[in-house]
Coordinates of C-alpha atoms in Angstrom, one line a residue:
L1 CA 130.8 107.2 80.8
L2 CA 130.1 105.3 84.0
G3 CA 128.8 101.7 81.7
D4 CA 132.1 102.4 79.9
K5 CA 134.3 102.0 82.7
V6 CA 132.2 99.2 83.8
N7 CA 132.2 97.2 80.6
Q8 CA 135.5 98.0 80.5
V9 CA 136.5 96.4 83.9
A10 CA 134.5 93.6 83.8
T11 CA 136.0 93.1 80.4
F12 CA 139.1 92.8 82.1
C13 CA 137.6 90.7 84.9
K14 CA 136.3 87.9 82.5
S15 CA 139.5 87.4 80.8
K16 CA 140.9 86.6 84.0
G17 CA 138.7 84.9 85.9
I18 CA 138.4 87.9 88.4
R19 CA 134.9 88.1 90.5
M20 CA 133.3 91.9 89.9
V21 CA 131.1 93.1 91.8
C22 CA 129.3 96.5 91.0
P23 CA 127.7 98.1 93.8
V24 CA 125.6 100.5 91.6
T25 CA 123.4 100.7 88.7
S26 CA 124.5 98.7 86.0
D27 CA 123.5 97.7 82.1
S28 CA 122.4 94.4 82.2
D29 CA 123.7 93.8 78.9
V30 CA 127.3 93.3 81.1
L31 CA 125.9 90.0 82.4
E32 CA 125.8 88.0 79.4
G33 CA 128.0 85.5 79.1
N34 CA 130.2 86.7 82.4
P35 CA 129.6 84.4 84.9
Y36 CA 132.2 86.8 87.0
F37 CA 130.2 89.7 87.3
F38 CA 127.7 90.4 90.3
S39 CA 125.7 93.0 90.1
A40 CA 123.9 94.4 93.6
V41 CA 121.4 96.7 92.6
P42 CA 118.5 95.3 90.2
S43 CA 117.7 97.2 86.8
N44 CA 115.0 99.4 85.8
I45 CA 113.5 96.2 83.8
T46 CA 113.9 94.0 87.2
L47 CA 112.5 96.4 89.5
M48 CA 108.9 95.8 86.8
K49 CA 109.4 92.5 87.0
G50 CA 109.2 92.1 90.9
L51 CA 106.5 94.6 90.7
A52 CA 104.6 93.1 88.3
K53 CA 104.7 89.7 90.7
Y54 CA 103.9 91.8 93.9
M55 CA 101.1 93.1 92.1
V56 CA 99.6 90.3 90.7
S57 CA 99.9 88.7 94.5
N58 CA 98.2 91.2 95.7
Y59 CA 95.9 92.9 94.1
S60 CA 94.2 90.6 91.8
K61 CA 90.6 91.8 92.9
D62 CA 91.8 95.2 92.1
N63 CA 91.5 97.2 88.8
I64 CA 95.2 97.4 87.6
V65 CA 96.0 99.8 84.7
L66 CA 99.2 99.9 83.3
I67 CA 99.9 103.4 80.8
K68 CA 102.2 102.8 77.9
P69 CA 105.0 105.5 78.7
T70 CA 105.4 108.1 75.3
D71 CA 108.7 108.2 75.8
K72 CA 111.1 105.0 74.0
K73 CA 113.7 104.5 76.4
S74 CA 111.2 103.5 79.0
L75 CA 109.2 101.3 76.8
P76 CA 111.6 98.3 77.7
M77 CA 110.2 98.6 81.4
Y78 CA 106.3 98.7 80.2
E79 CA 107.1 95.7 78.5
A80 CA 108.7 94.0 81.1
F81 CA 105.6 94.2 83.6
R82 CA 103.3 93.6 80.5
K83 CA 105.2 90.1 80.2
T84 CA 105.1 89.6 83.7
F85 CA 102.4 90.4 85.0
N86 CA 100.2 88.0 82.2
E87 CA 102.8 84.9 82.5
T88 CA 103.2 84.9 86.8
P89 CA 101.5 81.4 87.6
F90 CA 98.0 82.6 89.5
N91 CA 96.0 80.2 90.8
G92 CA 92.2 80.6 89.6
T93 CA 90.7 83.3 87.5
R94 CA 93.6 85.4 86.3
P95 CA 93.6 89.3 87.4
H96 CA 93.2 91.3 84.0
L97 CA 96.0 93.9 82.9
V98 CA 94.0 97.2 81.6
E99 CA 96.5 98.8 78.9
A100 CA 95.7 102.6 78.3
T101 CA 97.7 105.6 77.0
I102 CA 97.9 108.9 79.3
E103 CA 95.1 110.5 77.3
S104 CA 92.6 107.7 78.1
F105 CA 93.2 106.1 81.2
S106 CA 90.4 107.8 83.2
T107 CA 87.6 106.2 81.6
Y108 CA 89.2 103.1 83.6
I109 CA 88.3 105.2 87.5
K110 CA 85.1 103.3 88.9
R111 CA 84.1 105.2 91.8
G112 CA 84.2 102.1 94.6
V113 CA 87.0 100.4 93.2
N114 CA 90.7 100.3 94.0
T115 CA 91.8 101.4 90.6
R116 CA 95.4 101.2 90.7
F117 CA 97.9 102.7 87.8
V118 CA 101.0 101.6 86.6
V119 CA 103.4 104.1 85.1
P120 CA 106.6 102.4 84.0
S121 CA 108.5 105.6 82.6
I122 CA 111.7 107.2 83.7
D123 CA 110.9 110.4 81.5
K124 CA 109.9 113.7 84.0
S125 CA 107.4 115.4 81.5
T126 CA 106.1 112.1 81.3
A127 CA 105.3 111.5 84.6
M128 CA 104.0 115.3 85.3
K129 CA 101.6 114.3 82.2
F130 CA 100.1 111.8 83.9
M131 CA 99.4 113.4 87.3
N132 CA 98.1 116.2 86.3
N133 CA 95.5 114.6 84.2
L134 CA 95.2 112.4 87.3
N135 CA 94.3 115.3 89.1
R136 CA 91.6 116.2 86.4
S137 CA 90.0 113.0 86.1
A138 CA 89.9 112.1 90.0
F139 CA 86.4 113.6 90.9
R140 CA 85.6 110.0 89.0
S141 CA 86.4 108.3 92.2
K142 CA 87.1 109.1 95.5
A143 CA 91.3 109.8 96.0
D144 CA 91.6 107.2 99.1
D145 CA 90.8 104.7 96.2
L146 CA 93.2 105.8 93.4
F147 CA 96.7 104.4 94.0
V148 CA 100.1 105.5 91.5
Y149 CA 102.8 103.2 90.8
G150 CA 106.0 105.1 89.1
T151 CA 110.1 104.4 89.2
K152 CA 112.4 105.3 91.6
E153 CA 113.1 108.0 89.5
W154 CA 110.3 110.4 90.0
V155 CA 111.5 110.7 93.7
N156 CA 113.3 113.6 92.3
F157 CA 111.3 114.8 90.1
T158 CA 110.3 118.0 92.4
D159 CA 108.4 119.1 89.7
I160 CA 105.6 116.7 90.6
N161 CA 103.7 118.7 93.5
N162 CA 104.7 116.6 96.7
V163 CA 100.8 116.6 97.6
Y164 CA 99.7 114.8 94.6
K165 CA 101.7 112.0 95.4
N166 CA 100.5 111.9 98.9
K167 CA 97.1 112.0 97.6
Y168 CA 97.3 109.3 94.9
N169 CA 98.7 106.7 96.8
F170 CA 102.1 107.0 95.0
H171 CA 104.4 104.2 95.4
F172 CA 107.6 102.8 93.1
P173 CA 109.8 99.9 93.4
S174 CA 113.6 100.3 94.5
P175 CA 116.1 98.0 94.9
N176 CA 116.9 98.9 98.6
H177 CA 115.6 101.4 101.9
L178 CA 117.5 103.1 104.1
D179 CA 115.1 103.8 106.9
Y180 CA 117.1 107.0 109.4
F181 CA 115.1 105.7 112.0
E182 CA 115.4 102.0 112.6
D183 CA 117.4 100.2 115.5
N184 CA 119.9 99.0 113.0
V185 CA 120.4 102.5 111.2
V186 CA 120.6 104.5 114.8
A187 CA 123.8 102.1 115.9
L188 CA 125.5 102.5 112.4
N189 CA 125.0 106.2 112.0
R190 CA 126.4 106.6 115.7
V191 CA 129.6 105.3 115.3
Y192 CA 130.3 106.9 111.6
R193 CA 129.1 110.1 113.3
S194 CA 131.8 109.7 116.2
K195 CA 134.3 109.0 113.1
Y196 CA 133.6 111.5 110.6
K197 CA 131.5 114.1 112.3
T198 CA 128.4 113.8 109.8
D199 CA 126.0 111.7 109.3
I200 CA 126.2 109.3 107.2
S201 CA 125.2 109.0 103.2
K202 CA 122.9 106.1 101.5
M203 CA 126.0 105.4 99.9
A204 CA 128.2 104.5 102.6
V205 CA 125.5 102.3 103.6
Q206 CA 125.5 100.7 100.5
G207 CA 129.1 100.2 100.7
Y208 CA 129.1 98.8 103.9
D209 CA 126.1 96.5 103.0
V210 CA 127.7 95.6 99.7
L211 CA 131.0 94.9 101.1
L212 CA 129.7 92.8 104.2
Y213 CA 127.0 90.9 102.0
F214 CA 129.3 89.5 99.1
S215 CA 132.8 89.0 101.3
S216 CA 130.6 87.0 103.7
N217 CA 129.3 84.9 100.4
F218 CA 132.9 84.8 98.8
F219 CA 135.0 83.8 101.9
L220 CA 132.8 82.8 105.0
N221 CA 130.5 80.4 103.0
G222 CA 127.7 82.8 103.1
K223 CA 127.7 83.6 107.1
K224 CA 124.7 85.2 107.8
T225 CA 125.3 89.1 107.6
N226 CA 123.0 92.1 109.4
L227 CA 122.4 94.4 106.1
I228 CA 121.0 98.2 106.5
M229 CA 119.2 98.9 103.4
N230 CA 119.6 96.1 101.4
D231 CA 118.7 92.2 101.1
F232 CA 120.3 90.5 98.6
N233 CA 118.9 87.2 96.9
M234 CA 121.3 87.0 93.5
K235 CA 120.0 85.3 90.4
S236 CA 121.0 84.7 86.7
I237 CA 119.0 84.6 83.9
S238 CA 120.5 81.5 81.8
L239 CA 124.0 79.3 82.5
G240 CA 127.1 80.9 82.0
D241 CA 126.0 84.8 82.6
G242 CA 126.8 87.2 85.7
Q243 CA 123.9 87.4 88.6
E244 CA 121.9 90.1 89.0
N245 CA 120.3 90.9 92.8
S246 CA 116.4 90.1 92.2
N247 CA 114.9 91.6 95.5
V248 CA 112.5 94.3 95.0
F249 CA 111.7 96.7 97.6
I250 CA 108.1 98.0 97.5
I251 CA 108.0 101.9 98.7
E252 CA 105.3 104.1 99.7
Q253 CA 104.7 107.9 100.1
E254 CA 103.1 108.8 102.5
N255 CA 102.3 112.1 104.4
F256 CA 105.5 113.1 102.5
N257 CA 107.5 110.1 104.2
L258 CA 109.1 107.0 102.1
L259 CA 107.9 103.5 104.0
K260 CA 108.3 100.7 103.2
V261 CA 105.4 98.3 102.8
G262 CA 106.8 95.1 100.7
I263 CA 109.4 92.9 99.2
F264 CA 109.6 90.7 96.2
H265 CA 112.0 89.0 94.0
W266 CA 111.3 87.6 90.6

């Protein structure tokens, strides 16, 4: 329903030459042929491309295993990671990407070697099956040598034991990151709490960042802005298309907290 409304407004804005900023996740098809459309939130495809580039750049000596999802709706993310990983420029011998399934991945766990599993799936049952299988196979290596890279949707999969996420170094690519303990967040929250008598929500911070950045970009010649949880790098896939934010945050769950460990763009 939200996608239909976004499409309707985007079509109208294109016909009238009006710039439209979408502050939430949108269908990447809306960008095609519409130079007036600006997507502030990277799609899952873009997040997987960013993750692939990040891993090629930072973990080329590790054992990287890509798990093929069993749900069809996640296959485009799998293909995006695979293609980007294999095509990203690299000096020297290109790191090898192992491709496996949820049933066969355990044979690629190597003792004494960091093994990084990429599971590009937004399906809860797929995520649960992988984590349960990993827990049964973890005896093949030390837990500290095993790393799991899922999607941002996994954060809300409460059926996956959070102990497993901590134990197996759970990571995921994210469009943004909000740390309530950072100084700028504390200062903004203090003002918000004084006015509205409650803590600021993540959606409110998203609105603040989007309004601040795009107002500066459109009307103030790109004057530098102090954003709270975003870092925008707008990019068009091809001439005549709209622009999408290509910045990708790499988030790690550590001791039940979500921490930013890297940022990349494709």
